[in-house]
Coordinates of C-alpha atoms in Angstrom, one line a residue:
X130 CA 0.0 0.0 0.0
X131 CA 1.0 3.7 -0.5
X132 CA 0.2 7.0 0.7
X133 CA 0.7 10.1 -0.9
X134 CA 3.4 12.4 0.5
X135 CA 0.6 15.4 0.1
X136 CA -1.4 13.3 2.3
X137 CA 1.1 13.9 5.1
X138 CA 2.0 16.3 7.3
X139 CA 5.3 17.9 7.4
X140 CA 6.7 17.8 3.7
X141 CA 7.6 21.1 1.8
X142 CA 6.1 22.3 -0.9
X143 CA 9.6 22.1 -2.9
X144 CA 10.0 18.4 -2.2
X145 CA 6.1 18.1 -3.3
X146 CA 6.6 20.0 -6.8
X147 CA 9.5 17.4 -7.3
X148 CA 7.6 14.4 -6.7
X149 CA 4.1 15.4 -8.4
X150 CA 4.6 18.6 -10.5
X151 CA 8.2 18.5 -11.8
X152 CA 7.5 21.4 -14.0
X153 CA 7.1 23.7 -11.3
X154 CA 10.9 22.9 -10.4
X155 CA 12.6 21.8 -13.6
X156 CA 14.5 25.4 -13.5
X157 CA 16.4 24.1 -10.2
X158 CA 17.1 20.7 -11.8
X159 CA 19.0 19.6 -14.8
X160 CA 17.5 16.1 -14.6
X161 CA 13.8 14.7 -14.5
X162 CA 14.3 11.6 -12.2
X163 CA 11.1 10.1 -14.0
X164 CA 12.3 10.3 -17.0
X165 CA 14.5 7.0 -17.0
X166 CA 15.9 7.6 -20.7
X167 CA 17.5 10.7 -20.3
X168 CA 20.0 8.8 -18.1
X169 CA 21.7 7.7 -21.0
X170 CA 22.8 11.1 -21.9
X171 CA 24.5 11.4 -18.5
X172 CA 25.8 8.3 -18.5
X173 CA 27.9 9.0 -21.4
X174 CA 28.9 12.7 -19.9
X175 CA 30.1 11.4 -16.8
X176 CA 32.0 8.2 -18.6
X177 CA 34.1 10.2 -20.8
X178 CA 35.4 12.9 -18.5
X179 CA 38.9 12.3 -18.7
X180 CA 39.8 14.6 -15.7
X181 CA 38.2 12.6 -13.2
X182 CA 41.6 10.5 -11.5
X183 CA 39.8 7.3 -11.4
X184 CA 43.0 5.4 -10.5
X185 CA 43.2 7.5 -7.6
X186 CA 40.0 7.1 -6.2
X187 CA 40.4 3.2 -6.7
X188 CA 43.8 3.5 -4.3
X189 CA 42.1 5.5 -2.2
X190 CA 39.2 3.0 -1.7
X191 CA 42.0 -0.3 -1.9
X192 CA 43.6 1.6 1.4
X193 CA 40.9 1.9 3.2
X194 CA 39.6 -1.8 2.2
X195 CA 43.2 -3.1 3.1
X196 CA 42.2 -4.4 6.6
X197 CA 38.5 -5.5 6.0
X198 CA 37.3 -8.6 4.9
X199 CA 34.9 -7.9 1.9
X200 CA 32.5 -10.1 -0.4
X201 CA 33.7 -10.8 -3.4
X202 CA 31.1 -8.3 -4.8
X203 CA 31.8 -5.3 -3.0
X204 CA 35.6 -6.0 -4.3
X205 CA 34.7 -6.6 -7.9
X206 CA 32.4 -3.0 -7.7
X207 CA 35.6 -1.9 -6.2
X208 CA 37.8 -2.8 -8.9
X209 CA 35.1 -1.7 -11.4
X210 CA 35.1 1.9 -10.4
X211 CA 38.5 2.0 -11.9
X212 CA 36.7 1.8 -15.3
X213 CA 35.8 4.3 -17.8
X214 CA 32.2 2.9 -18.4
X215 CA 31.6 2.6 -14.5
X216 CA 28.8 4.7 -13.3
X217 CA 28.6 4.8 -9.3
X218 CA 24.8 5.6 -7.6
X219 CA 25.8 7.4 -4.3
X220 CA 24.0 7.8 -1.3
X221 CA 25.0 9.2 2.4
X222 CA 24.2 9.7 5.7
X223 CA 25.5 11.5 9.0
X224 CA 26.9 8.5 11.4
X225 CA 24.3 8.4 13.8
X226 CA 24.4 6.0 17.1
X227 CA 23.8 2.5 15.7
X228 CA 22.9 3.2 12.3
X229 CA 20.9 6.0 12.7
X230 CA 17.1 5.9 11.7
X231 CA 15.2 4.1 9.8
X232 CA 15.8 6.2 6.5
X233 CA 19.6 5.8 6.2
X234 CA 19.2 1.9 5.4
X235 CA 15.9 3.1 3.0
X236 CA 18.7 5.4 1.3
X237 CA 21.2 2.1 1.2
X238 CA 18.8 0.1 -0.4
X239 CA 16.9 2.1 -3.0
X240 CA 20.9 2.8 -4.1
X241 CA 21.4 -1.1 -4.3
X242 CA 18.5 -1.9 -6.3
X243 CA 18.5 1.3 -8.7
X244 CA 22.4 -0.4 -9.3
X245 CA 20.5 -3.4 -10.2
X246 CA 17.7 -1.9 -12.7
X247 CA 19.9 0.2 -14.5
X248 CA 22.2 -2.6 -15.1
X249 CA 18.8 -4.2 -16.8
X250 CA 18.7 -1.2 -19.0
X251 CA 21.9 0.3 -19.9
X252 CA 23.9 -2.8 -21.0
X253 CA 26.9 -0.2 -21.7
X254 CA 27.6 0.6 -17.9
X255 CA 28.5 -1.1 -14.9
X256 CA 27.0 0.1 -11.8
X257 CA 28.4 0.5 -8.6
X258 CA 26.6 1.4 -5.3
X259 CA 28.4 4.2 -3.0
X260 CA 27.7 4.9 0.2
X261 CA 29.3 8.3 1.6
X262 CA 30.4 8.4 5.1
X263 CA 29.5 12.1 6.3
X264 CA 31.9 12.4 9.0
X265 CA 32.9 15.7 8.7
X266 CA 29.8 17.0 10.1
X267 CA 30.4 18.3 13.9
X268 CA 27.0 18.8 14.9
X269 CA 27.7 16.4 17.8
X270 CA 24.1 16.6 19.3
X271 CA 22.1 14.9 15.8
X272 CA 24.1 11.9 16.0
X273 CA 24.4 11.0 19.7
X274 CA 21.5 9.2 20.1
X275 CA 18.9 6.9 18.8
X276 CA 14.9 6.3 19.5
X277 CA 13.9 2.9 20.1
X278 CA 10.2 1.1 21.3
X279 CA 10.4 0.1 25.0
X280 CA 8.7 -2.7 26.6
X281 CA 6.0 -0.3 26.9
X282 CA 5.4 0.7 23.2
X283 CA 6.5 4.0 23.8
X284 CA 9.4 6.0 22.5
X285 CA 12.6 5.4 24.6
X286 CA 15.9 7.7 23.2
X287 CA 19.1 6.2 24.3
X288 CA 21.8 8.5 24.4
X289 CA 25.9 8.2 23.7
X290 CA 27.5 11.1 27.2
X291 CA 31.3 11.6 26.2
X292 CA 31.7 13.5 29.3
X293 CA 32.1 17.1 27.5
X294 CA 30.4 20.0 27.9
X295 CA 27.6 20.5 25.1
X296 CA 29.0 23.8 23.3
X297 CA 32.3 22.1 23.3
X298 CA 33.7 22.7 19.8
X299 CA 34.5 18.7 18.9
X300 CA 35.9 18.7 15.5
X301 CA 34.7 16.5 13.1
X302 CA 32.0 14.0 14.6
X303 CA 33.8 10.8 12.1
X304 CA 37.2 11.3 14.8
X305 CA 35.2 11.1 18.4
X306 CA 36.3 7.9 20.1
X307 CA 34.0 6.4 22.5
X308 CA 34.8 6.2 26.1
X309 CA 33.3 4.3 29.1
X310 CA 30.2 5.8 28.7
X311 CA 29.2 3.0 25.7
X312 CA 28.1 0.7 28.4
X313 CA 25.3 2.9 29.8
X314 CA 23.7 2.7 26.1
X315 CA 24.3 -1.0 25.9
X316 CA 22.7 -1.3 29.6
X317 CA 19.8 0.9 28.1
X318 CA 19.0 -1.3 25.4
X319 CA 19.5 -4.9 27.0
X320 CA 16.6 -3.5 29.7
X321 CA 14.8 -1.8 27.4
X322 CA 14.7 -4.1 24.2
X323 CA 12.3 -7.0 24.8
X324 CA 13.4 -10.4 25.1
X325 CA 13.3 -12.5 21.9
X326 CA 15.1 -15.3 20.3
X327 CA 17.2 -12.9 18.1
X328 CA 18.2 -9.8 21.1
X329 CA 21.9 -11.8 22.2
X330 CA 23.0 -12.1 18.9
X331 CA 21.9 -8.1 17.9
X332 CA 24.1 -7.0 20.6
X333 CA 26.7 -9.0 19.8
X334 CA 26.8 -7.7 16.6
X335 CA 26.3 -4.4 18.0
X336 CA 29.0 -4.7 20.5
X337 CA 31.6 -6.0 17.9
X338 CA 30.8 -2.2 16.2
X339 CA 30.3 0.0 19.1
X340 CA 33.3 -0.6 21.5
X341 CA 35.0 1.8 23.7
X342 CA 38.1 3.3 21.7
X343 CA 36.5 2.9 18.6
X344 CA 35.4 6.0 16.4
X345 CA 31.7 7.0 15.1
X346 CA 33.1 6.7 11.7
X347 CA 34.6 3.3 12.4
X348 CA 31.9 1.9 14.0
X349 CA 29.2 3.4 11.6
X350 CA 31.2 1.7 8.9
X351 CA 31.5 -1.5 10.4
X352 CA 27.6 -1.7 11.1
X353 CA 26.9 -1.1 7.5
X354 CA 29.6 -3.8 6.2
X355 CA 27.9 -6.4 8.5
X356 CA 24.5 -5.5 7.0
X357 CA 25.0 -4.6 3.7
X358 CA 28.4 -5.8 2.2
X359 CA 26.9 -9.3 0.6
X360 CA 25.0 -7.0 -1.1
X361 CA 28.2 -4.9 -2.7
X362 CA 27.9 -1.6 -1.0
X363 CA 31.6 0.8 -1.3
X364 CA 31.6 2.8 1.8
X365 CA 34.1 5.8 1.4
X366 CA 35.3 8.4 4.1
X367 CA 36.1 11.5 2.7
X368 CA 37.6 11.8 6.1
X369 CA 40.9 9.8 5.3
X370 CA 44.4 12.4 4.5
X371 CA 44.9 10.3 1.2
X372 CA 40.8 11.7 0.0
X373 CA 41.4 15.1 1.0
X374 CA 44.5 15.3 -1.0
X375 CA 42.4 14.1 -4.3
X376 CA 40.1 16.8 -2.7
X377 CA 43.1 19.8 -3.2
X378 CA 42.3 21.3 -6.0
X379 CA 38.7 21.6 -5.1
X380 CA 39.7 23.5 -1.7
X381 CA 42.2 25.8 -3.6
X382 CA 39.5 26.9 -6.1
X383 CA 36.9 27.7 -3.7
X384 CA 39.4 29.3 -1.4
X385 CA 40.7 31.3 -4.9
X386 CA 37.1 32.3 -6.8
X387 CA 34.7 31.9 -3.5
X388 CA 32.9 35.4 -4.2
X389 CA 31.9 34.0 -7.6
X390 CA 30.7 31.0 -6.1
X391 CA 28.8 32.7 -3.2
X392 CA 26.9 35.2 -5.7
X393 CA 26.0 31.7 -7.4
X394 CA 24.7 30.6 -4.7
X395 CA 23.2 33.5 -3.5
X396 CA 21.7 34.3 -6.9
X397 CA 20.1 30.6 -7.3
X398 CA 18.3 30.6 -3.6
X399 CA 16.7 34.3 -3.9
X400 CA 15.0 32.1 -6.7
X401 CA 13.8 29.4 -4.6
X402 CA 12.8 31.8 -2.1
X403 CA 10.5 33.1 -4.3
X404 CA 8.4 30.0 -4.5
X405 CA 10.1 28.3 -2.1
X406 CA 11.8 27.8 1.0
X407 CA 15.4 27.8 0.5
X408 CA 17.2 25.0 3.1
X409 CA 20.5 25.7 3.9
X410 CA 21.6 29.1 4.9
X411 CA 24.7 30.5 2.2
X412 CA 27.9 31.0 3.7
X413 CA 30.8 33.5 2.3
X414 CA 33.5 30.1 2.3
X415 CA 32.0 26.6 2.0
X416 CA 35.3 25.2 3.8
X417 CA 35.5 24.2 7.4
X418 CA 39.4 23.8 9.1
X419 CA 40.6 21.6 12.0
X420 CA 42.6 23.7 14.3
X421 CA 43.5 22.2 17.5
X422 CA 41.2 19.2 17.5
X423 CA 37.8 21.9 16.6
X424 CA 36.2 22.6 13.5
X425 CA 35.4 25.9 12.2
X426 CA 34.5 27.8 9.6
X427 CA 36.2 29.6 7.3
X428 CA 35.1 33.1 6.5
X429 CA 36.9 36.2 4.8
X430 CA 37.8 39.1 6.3
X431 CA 40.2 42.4 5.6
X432 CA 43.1 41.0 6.0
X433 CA 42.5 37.5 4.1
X434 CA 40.4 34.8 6.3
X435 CA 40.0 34.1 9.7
X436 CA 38.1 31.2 11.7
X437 CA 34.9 31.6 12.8
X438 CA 34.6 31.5 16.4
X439 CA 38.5 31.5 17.1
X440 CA 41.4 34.2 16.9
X441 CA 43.0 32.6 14.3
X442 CA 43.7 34.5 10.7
X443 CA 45.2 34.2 7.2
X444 CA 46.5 35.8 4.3
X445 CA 45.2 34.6 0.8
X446 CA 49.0 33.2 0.0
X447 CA 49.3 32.2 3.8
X448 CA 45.8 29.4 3.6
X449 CA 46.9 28.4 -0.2
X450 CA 49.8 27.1 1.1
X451 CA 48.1 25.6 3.9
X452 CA 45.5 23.8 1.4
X453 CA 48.4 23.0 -0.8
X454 CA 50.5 20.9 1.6
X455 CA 47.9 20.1 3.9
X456 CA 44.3 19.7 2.7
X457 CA 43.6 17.2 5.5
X458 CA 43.1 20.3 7.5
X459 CA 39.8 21.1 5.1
X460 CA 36.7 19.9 4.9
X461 CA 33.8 21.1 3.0
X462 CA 30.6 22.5 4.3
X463 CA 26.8 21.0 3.3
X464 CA 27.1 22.9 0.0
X465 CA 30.4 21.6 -1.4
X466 CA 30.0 18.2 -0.3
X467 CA 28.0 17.0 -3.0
X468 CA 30.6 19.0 -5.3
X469 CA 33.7 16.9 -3.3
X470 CA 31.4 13.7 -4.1
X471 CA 31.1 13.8 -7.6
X472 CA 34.5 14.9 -8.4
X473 CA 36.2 11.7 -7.0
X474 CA 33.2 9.6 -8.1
X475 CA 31.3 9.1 -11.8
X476 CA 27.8 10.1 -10.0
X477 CA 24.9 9.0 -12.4
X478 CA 22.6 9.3 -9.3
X479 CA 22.8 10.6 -6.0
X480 CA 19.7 9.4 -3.6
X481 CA 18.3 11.5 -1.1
X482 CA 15.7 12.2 1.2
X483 CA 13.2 15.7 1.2
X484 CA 15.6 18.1 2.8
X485 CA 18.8 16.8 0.3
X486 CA 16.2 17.4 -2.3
X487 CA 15.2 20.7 -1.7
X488 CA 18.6 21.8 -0.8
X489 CA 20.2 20.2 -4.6
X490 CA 18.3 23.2 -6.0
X491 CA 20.5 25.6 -4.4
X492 CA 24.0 23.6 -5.2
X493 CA 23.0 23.2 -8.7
X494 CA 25.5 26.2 -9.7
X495 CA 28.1 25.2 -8.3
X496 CA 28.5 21.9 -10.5
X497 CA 28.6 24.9 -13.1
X498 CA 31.1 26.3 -11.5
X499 CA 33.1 23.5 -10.6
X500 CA 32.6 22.3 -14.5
X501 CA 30.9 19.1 -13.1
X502 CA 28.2 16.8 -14.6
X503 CA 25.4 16.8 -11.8
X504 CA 24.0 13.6 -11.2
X505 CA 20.5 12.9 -11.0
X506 CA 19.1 13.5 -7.7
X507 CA 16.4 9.9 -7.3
X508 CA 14.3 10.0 -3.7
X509 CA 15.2 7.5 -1.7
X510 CA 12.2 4.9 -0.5
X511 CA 10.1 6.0 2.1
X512 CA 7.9 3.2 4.2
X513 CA 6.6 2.4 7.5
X514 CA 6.5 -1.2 8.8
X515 CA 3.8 -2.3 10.5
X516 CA 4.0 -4.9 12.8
X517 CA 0.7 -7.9 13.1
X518 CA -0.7 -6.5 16.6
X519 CA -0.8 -2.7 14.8
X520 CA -2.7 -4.4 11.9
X521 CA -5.3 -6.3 14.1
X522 CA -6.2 -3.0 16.1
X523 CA -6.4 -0.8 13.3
X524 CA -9.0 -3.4 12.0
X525 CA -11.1 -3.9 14.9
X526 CA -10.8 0.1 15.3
X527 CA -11.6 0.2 11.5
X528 CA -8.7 2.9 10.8
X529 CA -7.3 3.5 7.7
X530 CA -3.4 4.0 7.9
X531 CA -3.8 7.7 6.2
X532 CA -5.9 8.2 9.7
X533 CA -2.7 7.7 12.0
X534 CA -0.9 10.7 9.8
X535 CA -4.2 13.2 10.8
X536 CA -4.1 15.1 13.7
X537 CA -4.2 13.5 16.7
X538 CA -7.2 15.4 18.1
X539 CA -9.2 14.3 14.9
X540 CA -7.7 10.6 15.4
X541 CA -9.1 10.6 18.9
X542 CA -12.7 12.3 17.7
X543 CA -12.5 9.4 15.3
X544 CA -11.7 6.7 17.8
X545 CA -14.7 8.0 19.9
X546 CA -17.2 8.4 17.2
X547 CA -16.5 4.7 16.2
X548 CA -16.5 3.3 19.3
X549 CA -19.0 5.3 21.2
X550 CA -23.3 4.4 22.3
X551 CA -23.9 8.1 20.8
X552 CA -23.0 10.5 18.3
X553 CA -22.2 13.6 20.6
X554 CA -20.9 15.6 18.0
X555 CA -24.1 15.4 16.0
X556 CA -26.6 15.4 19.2
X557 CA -24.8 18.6 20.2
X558 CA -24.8 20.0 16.6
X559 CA -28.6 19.5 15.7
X560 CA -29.6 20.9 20.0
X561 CA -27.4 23.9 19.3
X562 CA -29.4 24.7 15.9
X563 CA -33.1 23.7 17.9
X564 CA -32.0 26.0 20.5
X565 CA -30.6 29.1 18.7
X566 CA -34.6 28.1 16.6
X567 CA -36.0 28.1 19.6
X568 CA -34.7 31.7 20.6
X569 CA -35.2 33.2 17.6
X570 CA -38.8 32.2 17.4
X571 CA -38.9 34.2 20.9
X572 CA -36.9 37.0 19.9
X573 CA -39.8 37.4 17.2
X574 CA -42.6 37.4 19.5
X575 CA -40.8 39.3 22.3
X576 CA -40.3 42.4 19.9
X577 CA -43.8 42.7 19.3
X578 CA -44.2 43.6 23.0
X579 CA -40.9 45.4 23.4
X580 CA -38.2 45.6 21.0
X581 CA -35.6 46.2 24.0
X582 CA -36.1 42.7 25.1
X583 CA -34.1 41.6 21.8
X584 CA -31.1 42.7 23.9
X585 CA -31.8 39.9 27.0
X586 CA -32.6 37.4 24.4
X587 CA -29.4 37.5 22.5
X588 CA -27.9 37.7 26.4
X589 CA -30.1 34.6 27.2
X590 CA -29.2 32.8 23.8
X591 CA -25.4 33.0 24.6
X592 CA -25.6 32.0 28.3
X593 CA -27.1 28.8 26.7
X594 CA -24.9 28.1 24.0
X595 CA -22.2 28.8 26.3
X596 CA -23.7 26.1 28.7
X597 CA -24.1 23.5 25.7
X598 CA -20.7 24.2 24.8
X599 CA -19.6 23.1 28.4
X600 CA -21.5 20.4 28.6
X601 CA -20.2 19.4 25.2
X602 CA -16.5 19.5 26.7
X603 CA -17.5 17.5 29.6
X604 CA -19.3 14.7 27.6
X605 CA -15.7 14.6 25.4
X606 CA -14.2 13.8 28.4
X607 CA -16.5 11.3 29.7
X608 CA -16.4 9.7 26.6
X609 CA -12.4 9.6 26.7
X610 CA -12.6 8.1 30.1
X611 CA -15.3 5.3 29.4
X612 CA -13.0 4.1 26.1
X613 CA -9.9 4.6 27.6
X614 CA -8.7 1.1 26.7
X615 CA -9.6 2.2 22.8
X616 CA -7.2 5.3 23.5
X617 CA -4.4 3.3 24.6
X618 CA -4.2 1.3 21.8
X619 CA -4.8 4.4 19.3
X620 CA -1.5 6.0 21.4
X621 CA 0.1 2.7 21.0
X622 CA -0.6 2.6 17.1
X623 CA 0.5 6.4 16.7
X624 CA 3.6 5.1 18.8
X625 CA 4.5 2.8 16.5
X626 CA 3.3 4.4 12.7
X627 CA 3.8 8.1 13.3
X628 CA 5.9 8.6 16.5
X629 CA 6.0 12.0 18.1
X630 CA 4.1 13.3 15.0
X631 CA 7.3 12.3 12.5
X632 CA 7.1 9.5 10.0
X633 CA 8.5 6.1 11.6
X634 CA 11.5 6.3 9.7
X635 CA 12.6 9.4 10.9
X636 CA 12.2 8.8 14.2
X637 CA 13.1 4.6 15.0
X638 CA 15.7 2.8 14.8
X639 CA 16.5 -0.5 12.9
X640 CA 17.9 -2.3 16.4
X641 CA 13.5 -2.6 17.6
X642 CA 12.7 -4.5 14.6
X643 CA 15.9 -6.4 14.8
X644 CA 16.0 -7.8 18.1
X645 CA 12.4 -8.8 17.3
X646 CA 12.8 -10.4 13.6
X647 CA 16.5 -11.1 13.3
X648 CA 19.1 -11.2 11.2
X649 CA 15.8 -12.0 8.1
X650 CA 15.1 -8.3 8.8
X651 CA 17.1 -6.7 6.0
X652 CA 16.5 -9.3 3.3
X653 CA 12.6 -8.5 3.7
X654 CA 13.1 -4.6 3.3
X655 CA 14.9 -5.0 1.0
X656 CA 12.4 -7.4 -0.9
X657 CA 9.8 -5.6 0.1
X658 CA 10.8 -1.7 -0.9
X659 CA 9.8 -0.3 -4.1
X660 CA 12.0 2.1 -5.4
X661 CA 9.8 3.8 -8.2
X662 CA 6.3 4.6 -6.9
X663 CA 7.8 7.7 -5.5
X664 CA 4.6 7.7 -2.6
X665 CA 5.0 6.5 1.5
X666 CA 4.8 2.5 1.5
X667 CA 3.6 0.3 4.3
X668 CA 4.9 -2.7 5.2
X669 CA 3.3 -5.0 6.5
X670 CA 5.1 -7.3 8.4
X671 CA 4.0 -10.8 8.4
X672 CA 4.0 -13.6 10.9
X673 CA 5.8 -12.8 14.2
X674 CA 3.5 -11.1 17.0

């Protein structure tokens, strides 16, 4: 089944237009994602740009492979990016705690099995799934933590402390080693994860990732090959010194010509803006430098640049050099990093979610700039699972699944209608409409004797509706009380479909459905995803209770 994204709350119109009405947007985007045959065009772009160093992305890649034990698929897409017909489908995600939600594996998999229908239809082209490690970010606080279903079906966050204080500048989020402090989350989810067949083998799996001394980015990657490397995902971390140095003479042009590139920029949202709502605020420099284990940004001034946040300046000649000798010190901001991406790798596709999408139409001008071939941007799957106990209450409540995405007031007035002796709402409509008759039928008569007594009617009339209306409230709440076992189970369903008012995706983590269905988990989603309705899908999960 499938649900419209217009049918649920919380989706710009931007992302909308892109889905549905592509011609209100085809000015941001080079490519119509629908329009499957226009790949070929790209295809051939991307395959013959000789200035792309293929050879040393592939050593890049080898080096960071060097101490992992691969499939022999991942190896083979490995080698195969080395190719001048290799096209790579790229996706990415921050590291978040165990994964992350829901979505990132979504992204994973709609990259995997785009690989696989393009190799169906472009016989020319090998096709090689990429997923980007985005380790540079330093926003410390979106990756820290993970939701989860307790015992109790409601929403439990389990939380990584590494013992600094919150404004703390960090650096790069990929370096921070875990401490101690990984215990407490591992306590958390033994006692809060129920007990199945499945929950000693997930965290065994989970501990052999997440280990004190390890790194987010480490960790992160290791998750991923254990769930997704029979499958032949490349991870890459941009993070490495050997991929910022293919990175150099990105950093030394955007360092040299950053004014033309901001006015770009600039120039392109002002247009979104218009219609839109532009997503990521344009900076001056869209380069960030470690200095002294933090991460800041770059940002001109009088004399040359400085770092934001930090005492710290440069000369143009002065942060050249820098770049020049050390471009391990660089990293590039949310607007670059799609540039970084698809200069090291032959992008056919990147796939993201609504808030990559929206923010692609303001990068757009930079692949200009940069003399890039953009890639097409595909939306990633989106889908809920529903679990058989979810199913069999939405059935005896008779709920549709578009009901859970509604308000929750009108789910509850819903719930109560259905299940309730009496139709308040329409006993209180049709005595509100007898009484204001009722009135005005006196008002009538009343103004025959003396007109002044229209005045206490009205008075009257409103002391009674006012009454109703209390009454009304109070019969609500009765209600609410008698079916309060209906209620529970509506909380339980929004719980578990459209947690704290976000999509399930958004908000859960892969480790609940895990520890209850095992290690048979990602095999179904990813039989189960379709990757070209371009709508919300549920999932119905069979068997297990």
């Amino acid at each position: 089944m499938f649900i419209s994204f217009s049918d649920i709350p919380g989706h710009h119109n931007l992302f909308l237009d892109y889905l549905y009405e592509f011609e209100n947007v085809e000015k941001f985007y080079p490519w119509n994602f629908r329009d499957i045959e226009s790949y070929g065009k790209l295809f051939e772009a991307v395959s013959s740009d000789t200035k792309r160093n293929r050879e040393g992305l592939f050593r890049v890649l080898e080096h960071q492979y060097s101490k992992v034990k691969i499939s022999s698929l991942t190896s083979r897409n490995i080698e195969a990016l080395r190719e001048k017909n290799t096209i790579a489908v790229v996706t990415g995600q921050q590291l978040g705690l165990m994964g992350g939600p829901l979505y990132t594996f979504y992204k994973i998999i709609t990259a995997i099995k785009l690989c696989s229908y393009l190799r169906d239809n472009f016989d020319d082209y090998t096709f090689v799934p990429v997923f980007w490690l985005e380790g540079n970010d330093h926003d410390f606080e979106e990756v820290k933590s993970f939701n989860i279903l307790d015992q109790a079906g409601e929403i439990k966050t389990i939380s990584y402390d590494d013992g600094l204080e919150a404004e703390i500048n960090r650096g790069s989020v990929a370096d921070i080693q875990f401490n101690e402090n990984m215990a407490t989350v591992f306590g958390s989810l033994e006692k809060d994860l129920r007990e199945s067949e499945f929950k000693e083998a997930l965290l065994k799996l989970l501990r052999y990732c997440y280990y004190k001394g390890a790194t987010f980015e480490e960790s992160f990657r290791s998750l991923l090959t254990e769930l997704f490397d029979d499958y032949g995902l490349v991870i890459f971390s941009p993070q490495q010194k050997e991929a910022k140095e293919l990175l150099r003479p990105l950093f030394l042009k955007e360092l040299k010509e950053f004014r033309k590139h901001t006015d770009m920029v600039i120039n392109r949202s002002a247009e979104v803006e218009e219609l839109y709502h532009a997503q990521v605020k344009v900076k001056p420099v869209n380069l960030f430098f470690q200095e002294q284990g933090g991460r800041y940004l770059v940002e001109p001034d009088e004399e040359g640049f400085s770092l934001k946040g930090k005492r710290k300046k440069f000369s143009l000649e002065e942060i050249i050099e820098i770049a020049e000798n050390n471009p391990e010190l660089f990293s590039p901001n949310v607007l670059l990093r799609p540039i970084c991406q698809d200069y090291l790798f032959p992008t056919g596709a990147y796939i993201g979610g609504p808030g990559e999408i929206s923010y692609f139409s303001q990068v757009m001008p930079l692949y200009e700039a940069y003399n890039l071939n953009a890639p097409v941007i595909f939306p990633r799957a989106s889908a809920t699972i529903i679990e058989t106990p979810v199913k069999r209450v939405m059935e005896k409540l008779d709920l549709d699944y578009s009901d859970i995405f509604n308000e929750e007031k009108l789910l509850t007035k819903r719930v109560i209608d259905q299940v309730s002796d009496i139709d308040s709402a329409e006993l209180f409509k049709s005595s509100e409409k007898e009484i204001i008759a009722v009135f005005n039928k006196i008002d009538v008569e009343l103004s025959k004797i003396d007109k002044t007594l229209t005045d206490v009617v009205e008075k009257t009339l409103n002391r009674n509706l006012q009454g109703l209306q209390v009454l009304k409230e109070k019969t609500i709440k009765a209600d609410e009380r008698r079916h309060e076992t209906a209620l529970r189970q509506v909380n339980k369903l929004r719980m578990s479909i459209f947690p704290a008012g976000s999509l399930q995706e958004r908000e859960i983590n892969f480790t609940y459905f895990a520890n209850k269905y095992g290690p048979e988990l990602i095999k179904w989603m990813f039989n189960e995803i379709s990757i070209f309705k371009f709508e919300h899908q549920i999932m119905e999960m069979p068997g297990r209770k």
